[in-house]
Structure formats: structure tokens, C-alpha cells
Amino acid sequence: GIPLETLTEESQSRHVLPASFEANSLQKSNWGFFLTGLVGGTLVAVYAVATPFITPALRKVCLPFVPATTKQIENVVKMLRCRRGSLVDIGSGDGRIVIAAAKEGFTAVGYELNPWLVWYSRYRAWREGVHGSAKFYISDLWKVTFSQYSNVVIFGVPQMMLQLEKKLELELDDDARVIACRFPFPHWTPDHVTGEGIDTVWAYDASTFRGREKRP
């Protein structure tokens, strides 16, 4: 028969893992913890960055960020020719309309609910050299009064145009002009229209949609 000592050694050897196997297992465990932490950190970072973009979309009436095309900007500037006074872009996005207006000599302001876009707009204005005449603020458009502006630009959505129409009609001076991009206002008759398709721009003079004659 097999000596008892030999059986004992064989039995123990079956339960003892090689040192290299233990090292590999430990290494895999460490990588597992590292990857878990990396994925978790990445998700937190994505949430922090994306939340300001997503949150406005959860509101009942919102302005989704869709950058203006080069042609849309050209059409807006065309509607501002021979105009004076201050300008406001409602839902200014990345600031390109406000910056373009500032380059045309307007004192331009943009209101945007998304703080990341506001900070980026301020950087762009600084880079373009118009930060002195192009300002951006984090604000809900429904909490802002637009009575001090002579020119209003809006890239709206159909669900909000009626409500905004009523707000602007109450607040704007008779000399003001409202420029709508992508979607027209439901009840106003535009004084000027330019562009085609998604680049169409409608201009409404406040004296017209109030049924009053323009001031001399």
C-alpha cells in the first residue's frame, strides 16, 4: 500500500494554489475595482455635464438647442439692416446670433437657460473681440421682461409661439421688431419674409401686430 505520509502530502497539494495563480487572481481583482471606479466616475461626470442640457428638455415648453445655420444668421442680419437700438436673442444657444449682431454694431444680449452654453458663448464673444457689446445671461425667458429691447430674435418651437406672442405684445414698444426663425408666430402677419425652408426668417414690427401706425 501507499504510505500514509504520501497520501497526506498529495491531499495537501491538491488544495494549495500556485503562487502565480494567486498573483493573477489578485491582479484581476485590482483591475476589477479600477474599472468599476472608472466607469462610475465617468457616469458621474457625464451626468454632471449632460444634466443642464437635458433638464430644459423636461420642461413643459422649452427651447431645444439647435445651432443656427450660416444662412439663418445671414437672413437675421438682413432683417436688422437699417435698424437701431439694443437686441436680445431669446434662447441664445451658443451665442452665434448675438455675436453676429454685435459685429453689426448692436448692443446685443442673449438669454439662455443652459449654463454650459452661456459660458461657451461668453468665451466665443471674447475670442471674436465683441465681449464688450455681446452679453449673455443664464435665465428662463418667461422670467425676463423684454420691454427695453428694440429688436428681438427667437428660434422657437410651435408649442411656445402663442404664449410668447402674447408676452411680447404686452411688453414691447411700438418701434420694436421681432424676428422669428424656423417657425412663424401663429396670429401675427409678418412685415418681411426672407429665406427658404428651415432658413426662413419672419420679421414682425410691433406697430403692425398692434394695428398701430409706425411712429415718424
mmCIF file of C-alpha atoms in Angstrom:
data_model
loop_
_atom_site.group_PDB
_atom_site.id
_atom_site.type_symbol
_atom_site.label_atom_id
_atom_site.label_comp_id
_atom_site.label_asym_id
_atom_site.label_seq_id
_atom_site.Cartn_x
_atom_site.Cartn_y
_atom_site.Cartn_z
ATOM 1 C CA GLY A 1 0.000 0.000 0.000
ATOM 2 C CA ILE A 2 0.843 3.711 -0.210
ATOM 3 C CA PRO A 3 2.392 5.148 2.947
ATOM 4 C CA LEU A 4 0.162 7.417 4.983
ATOM 5 C CA GLU A 5 2.685 10.291 4.713
ATOM 6 C CA THR A 6 2.483 10.172 0.902
ATOM 7 C CA LEU A 7 -1.342 10.316 0.912
ATOM 8 C CA THR A 8 -1.266 13.300 3.286
ATOM 9 C CA GLU A 9 1.181 15.231 1.068
ATOM 10 C CA GLU A 10 -0.871 14.518 -2.074
ATOM 11 C CA SER A 11 -4.074 15.638 -0.345
ATOM 12 C CA GLN A 12 -2.489 18.909 0.763
ATOM 13 C CA SER A 13 -1.013 19.544 -2.689
ATOM 14 C CA ARG A 14 -4.490 19.410 -4.230
ATOM 15 C CA HIS A 15 -5.619 22.332 -2.066
ATOM 16 C CA VAL A 16 -2.558 24.569 -2.377
ATOM 17 C CA LEU A 17 -2.828 27.097 -5.295
ATOM 18 C CA PRO A 18 0.317 28.053 -7.161
ATOM 19 C CA ALA A 19 1.767 31.437 -6.214
ATOM 20 C CA SER A 20 1.469 32.659 -9.809
ATOM 21 C CA PHE A 21 -2.265 31.827 -9.875
ATOM 22 C CA GLU A 22 -2.857 33.773 -6.662
ATOM 23 C CA ALA A 23 -0.955 36.759 -8.092
ATOM 24 C CA ASN A 24 -3.034 36.663 -11.272
ATOM 25 C CA SER A 25 -6.260 36.498 -9.285
ATOM 26 C CA LEU A 26 -5.184 39.461 -7.158
ATOM 27 C CA GLN A 27 -4.235 41.434 -10.251
ATOM 28 C CA LYS A 28 -7.594 40.723 -11.892
ATOM 29 C CA SER A 29 -9.365 41.781 -8.707
ATOM 30 C CA ASN A 30 -7.457 45.068 -8.638
ATOM 31 C CA TRP A 31 -8.308 45.712 -12.296
ATOM 32 C CA GLY A 32 -11.945 44.970 -11.490
ATOM 33 C CA PHE A 33 -12.002 47.596 -8.754
ATOM 34 C CA PHE A 34 -10.202 50.066 -11.031
ATOM 35 C CA LEU A 35 -12.621 49.561 -13.926
ATOM 36 C CA THR A 36 -15.614 49.822 -11.610
ATOM 37 C CA GLY A 37 -14.312 53.099 -10.243
ATOM 38 C CA LEU A 38 -13.509 54.386 -13.715
ATOM 39 C CA VAL A 39 -16.956 53.580 -15.082
ATOM 40 C CA GLY A 40 -18.642 55.036 -12.027
ATOM 41 C CA GLY A 41 -16.601 58.229 -12.232
ATOM 42 C CA THR A 42 -17.301 58.542 -15.929
ATOM 43 C CA LEU A 43 -21.048 58.193 -15.384
ATOM 44 C CA VAL A 44 -20.978 60.875 -12.690
ATOM 45 C CA ALA A 45 -19.035 63.207 -14.977
ATOM 46 C CA VAL A 46 -21.408 62.585 -17.899
ATOM 47 C CA TYR A 47 -24.389 63.221 -15.637
ATOM 48 C CA ALA A 48 -22.875 66.484 -14.385
ATOM 49 C CA VAL A 49 -22.209 67.691 -17.921
ATOM 50 C CA ALA A 50 -25.416 66.455 -19.528
ATOM 51 C CA THR A 51 -27.910 67.454 -16.844
ATOM 52 C CA PRO A 52 -28.035 71.148 -17.828
ATOM 53 C CA PHE A 53 -28.698 70.078 -21.433
ATOM 54 C CA ILE A 54 -31.363 67.531 -20.527
ATOM 55 C CA THR A 55 -33.168 69.455 -17.785
ATOM 56 C CA PRO A 56 -34.576 72.183 -20.064
ATOM 57 C CA ALA A 57 -35.984 69.451 -22.296
ATOM 58 C CA LEU A 58 -38.025 68.175 -19.372
ATOM 59 C CA ARG A 59 -39.845 71.486 -19.038
ATOM 60 C CA LYS A 60 -43.357 71.838 -20.410
ATOM 61 C CA VAL A 61 -42.297 74.403 -23.023
ATOM 62 C CA CYS A 62 -38.609 74.517 -23.878
ATOM 63 C CA LEU A 63 -36.123 75.715 -26.445
ATOM 64 C CA PRO A 64 -34.009 72.786 -27.609
ATOM 65 C CA PHE A 65 -30.507 73.734 -28.680
ATOM 66 C CA VAL A 66 -30.243 73.530 -32.466
ATOM 67 C CA PRO A 67 -27.396 75.704 -33.803
ATOM 68 C CA ALA A 68 -28.349 78.345 -36.334
ATOM 69 C CA THR A 69 -27.089 77.744 -39.837
ATOM 70 C CA THR A 70 -24.863 80.245 -41.610
ATOM 71 C CA LYS A 71 -27.757 81.135 -43.919
ATOM 72 C CA GLN A 72 -30.115 81.717 -40.999
ATOM 73 C CA ILE A 73 -27.632 84.114 -39.443
ATOM 74 C CA GLU A 74 -27.309 85.952 -42.754
ATOM 75 C CA ASN A 75 -31.092 86.242 -43.007
ATOM 76 C CA VAL A 76 -31.386 87.572 -39.455
ATOM 77 C CA VAL A 77 -28.705 90.177 -40.134
ATOM 78 C CA LYS A 78 -30.568 91.120 -43.322
ATOM 79 C CA MET A 79 -33.717 91.786 -41.275
ATOM 80 C CA LEU A 80 -31.695 94.027 -38.943
ATOM 81 C CA ARG A 81 -30.460 96.363 -41.657
ATOM 82 C CA CYS A 82 -31.413 99.998 -41.045
ATOM 83 C CA ARG A 83 -32.413 99.023 -37.514
ATOM 84 C CA ARG A 84 -31.082 100.650 -34.356
ATOM 85 C CA GLY A 85 -31.232 100.066 -30.637
ATOM 86 C CA SER A 86 -30.493 97.050 -28.495
ATOM 87 C CA LEU A 87 -31.055 93.432 -29.458
ATOM 88 C CA VAL A 88 -31.975 90.325 -27.495
ATOM 89 C CA ASP A 89 -31.781 86.706 -28.586
ATOM 90 C CA ILE A 90 -34.263 84.574 -26.642
ATOM 91 C CA GLY A 91 -32.692 81.176 -26.089
ATOM 92 C CA SER A 92 -29.291 82.256 -27.405
ATOM 93 C CA GLY A 93 -27.711 78.776 -27.519
ATOM 94 C CA ASP A 94 -24.012 79.026 -28.314
ATOM 95 C CA GLY A 95 -24.252 82.778 -28.910
ATOM 96 C CA ARG A 96 -23.741 82.967 -32.654
ATOM 97 C CA ILE A 97 -26.712 85.309 -33.329
ATOM 98 C CA VAL A 98 -25.727 87.690 -30.516
ATOM 99 C CA ILE A 99 -22.113 87.727 -31.699
ATOM 100 C CA ALA A 100 -23.166 88.373 -35.301
ATOM 101 C CA ALA A 101 -25.390 91.259 -34.170
ATOM 102 C CA ALA A 102 -22.591 92.721 -32.054
ATOM 103 C CA LYS A 103 -20.331 92.692 -35.109
ATOM 104 C CA GLU A 104 -23.020 94.725 -36.898
ATOM 105 C CA GLY A 105 -22.838 97.387 -34.199
ATOM 106 C CA PHE A 106 -25.720 96.340 -31.958
ATOM 107 C CA THR A 107 -25.568 96.117 -28.206
ATOM 108 C CA ALA A 108 -26.706 92.507 -28.037
ATOM 109 C CA VAL A 109 -27.850 90.304 -25.165
ATOM 110 C CA GLY A 110 -28.588 86.598 -25.061
ATOM 111 C CA TYR A 111 -30.719 84.783 -22.504
ATOM 112 C CA GLU A 112 -30.129 81.057 -22.195
ATOM 113 C CA LEU A 113 -31.218 78.554 -19.551
ATOM 114 C CA ASN A 114 -28.276 76.215 -20.120
ATOM 115 C CA PRO A 115 -25.242 77.453 -18.130
ATOM 116 C CA TRP A 116 -22.745 75.476 -20.216
ATOM 117 C CA LEU A 117 -23.907 77.209 -23.378
ATOM 118 C CA VAL A 118 -23.799 80.611 -21.670
ATOM 119 C CA TRP A 119 -20.208 80.112 -20.554
ATOM 120 C CA TYR A 120 -19.252 78.910 -24.014
ATOM 121 C CA SER A 121 -20.989 81.921 -25.582
ATOM 122 C CA ARG A 122 -19.023 84.282 -23.353
ATOM 123 C CA TYR A 123 -15.812 82.588 -24.410
ATOM 124 C CA ARG A 124 -16.761 82.883 -28.089
ATOM 125 C CA ALA A 125 -17.599 86.581 -27.675
ATOM 126 C CA TRP A 126 -14.219 87.159 -26.061
ATOM 127 C CA ARG A 127 -12.445 85.217 -28.811
ATOM 128 C CA GLU A 128 -14.304 87.206 -31.503
ATOM 129 C CA GLY A 129 -13.444 90.502 -29.809
ATOM 130 C CA VAL A 130 -17.042 91.597 -29.121
ATOM 131 C CA HIS A 131 -17.344 90.747 -25.418
ATOM 132 C CA GLY A 132 -17.896 94.440 -24.686
ATOM 133 C CA SER A 133 -21.126 94.575 -26.702
ATOM 134 C CA ALA A 134 -22.265 90.931 -26.502
ATOM 135 C CA LYS A 135 -23.549 89.814 -23.119
ATOM 136 C CA PHE A 136 -25.043 86.505 -22.037
ATOM 137 C CA TYR A 137 -27.175 85.643 -19.019
ATOM 138 C CA ILE A 138 -28.480 82.422 -17.502
ATOM 139 C CA SER A 139 -32.225 82.905 -17.249
ATOM 140 C CA ASP A 140 -35.628 81.444 -18.035
ATOM 141 C CA LEU A 141 -37.144 83.507 -20.855
ATOM 142 C CA TRP A 142 -40.514 83.555 -19.112
ATOM 143 C CA LYS A 143 -38.946 85.388 -16.173
ATOM 144 C CA VAL A 144 -37.368 88.131 -18.300
ATOM 145 C CA THR A 145 -39.047 91.374 -19.360
ATOM 146 C CA PHE A 146 -38.137 92.430 -22.896
ATOM 147 C CA SER A 147 -39.529 95.973 -22.855
ATOM 148 C CA GLN A 148 -36.040 97.537 -23.029
ATOM 149 C CA TYR A 149 -35.142 95.880 -26.344
ATOM 150 C CA SER A 150 -35.805 97.282 -29.808
ATOM 151 C CA ASN A 151 -35.007 94.066 -31.648
ATOM 152 C CA VAL A 152 -35.962 90.562 -30.544
ATOM 153 C CA VAL A 153 -34.732 87.340 -32.152
ATOM 154 C CA ILE A 154 -36.305 83.991 -31.371
ATOM 155 C CA PHE A 155 -35.589 80.453 -32.571
ATOM 156 C CA GLY A 156 -38.763 78.997 -31.121
ATOM 157 C CA VAL A 157 -40.819 75.832 -31.222
ATOM 158 C CA PRO A 158 -44.504 75.717 -32.233
ATOM 159 C CA GLN A 159 -45.669 74.849 -28.699
ATOM 160 C CA MET A 160 -44.419 78.139 -27.277
ATOM 161 C CA MET A 161 -45.076 80.658 -30.036
ATOM 162 C CA LEU A 162 -48.623 81.595 -28.997
ATOM 163 C CA GLN A 163 -47.655 82.219 -25.395
ATOM 164 C CA LEU A 164 -44.567 84.173 -26.436
ATOM 165 C CA GLU A 165 -46.656 86.169 -28.909
ATOM 166 C CA LYS A 166 -48.875 87.378 -26.062
ATOM 167 C CA LYS A 167 -45.897 88.164 -23.825
ATOM 168 C CA LEU A 168 -44.083 90.240 -26.443
ATOM 169 C CA GLU A 169 -47.236 92.071 -27.474
ATOM 170 C CA LEU A 170 -47.680 93.228 -23.887
ATOM 171 C CA GLU A 171 -44.063 94.185 -23.265
ATOM 172 C CA LEU A 172 -42.532 95.631 -26.434
ATOM 173 C CA ASP A 173 -42.526 99.232 -27.557
ATOM 174 C CA ASP A 174 -44.241 100.138 -30.833
ATOM 175 C CA ASP A 175 -40.853 100.680 -32.511
ATOM 176 C CA ALA A 176 -39.666 97.143 -31.759
ATOM 177 C CA ARG A 177 -39.128 94.420 -34.317
ATOM 178 C CA VAL A 178 -39.447 90.682 -33.637
ATOM 179 C CA ILE A 179 -37.514 88.283 -35.854
ATOM 180 C CA ALA A 180 -38.654 84.663 -35.790
ATOM 181 C CA CYS A 181 -36.586 81.806 -37.182
ATOM 182 C CA ARG A 182 -37.747 78.308 -38.216
ATOM 183 C CA PHE A 183 -41.351 78.852 -37.043
ATOM 184 C CA PRO A 184 -43.607 81.919 -37.519
ATOM 185 C CA PHE A 185 -45.928 83.356 -34.921
ATOM 186 C CA PRO A 186 -49.474 81.971 -35.192
ATOM 187 C CA HIS A 187 -51.503 85.200 -35.360
ATOM 188 C CA TRP A 188 -49.174 87.967 -36.475
ATOM 189 C CA THR A 189 -48.748 88.893 -40.128
ATOM 190 C CA PRO A 190 -45.070 89.355 -40.975
ATOM 191 C CA ASP A 191 -43.882 92.647 -42.437
ATOM 192 C CA HIS A 192 -40.957 90.941 -44.170
ATOM 193 C CA VAL A 193 -40.027 87.352 -45.028
ATOM 194 C CA THR A 194 -36.722 86.079 -46.344
ATOM 195 C CA GLY A 195 -35.105 82.688 -46.895
ATOM 196 C CA GLU A 196 -36.455 79.241 -47.684
ATOM 197 C CA GLY A 197 -37.212 76.067 -45.740
ATOM 198 C CA ILE A 198 -35.535 75.881 -42.347
ATOM 199 C CA ASP A 199 -33.649 79.093 -43.154
ATOM 200 C CA THR A 200 -36.843 81.152 -43.451
ATOM 201 C CA VAL A 201 -36.937 84.249 -41.261
ATOM 202 C CA TRP A 202 -40.043 86.312 -40.482
ATOM 203 C CA ALA A 203 -39.878 89.932 -39.290
ATOM 204 C CA TYR A 204 -42.773 91.472 -37.350
ATOM 205 C CA ASP A 205 -42.994 95.132 -36.423
ATOM 206 C CA ALA A 206 -44.764 95.776 -33.130
ATOM 207 C CA SER A 207 -46.731 98.686 -34.569
ATOM 208 C CA THR A 208 -48.155 96.316 -37.181
ATOM 209 C CA PHE A 209 -49.231 93.459 -34.926
ATOM 210 C CA ARG A 210 -50.809 96.007 -32.582
ATOM 211 C CA GLY A 211 -52.645 97.588 -35.504
ATOM 212 C CA ARG A 212 -50.999 100.968 -34.957
ATOM 213 C CA GLU A 213 -49.205 103.254 -37.366
ATOM 214 C CA LYS A 214 -45.452 103.428 -37.056
ATOM 215 C CA ARG A 215 -44.045 106.421 -35.293
ATOM 216 C CA PRO A 216 -42.341 109.012 -37.518
#
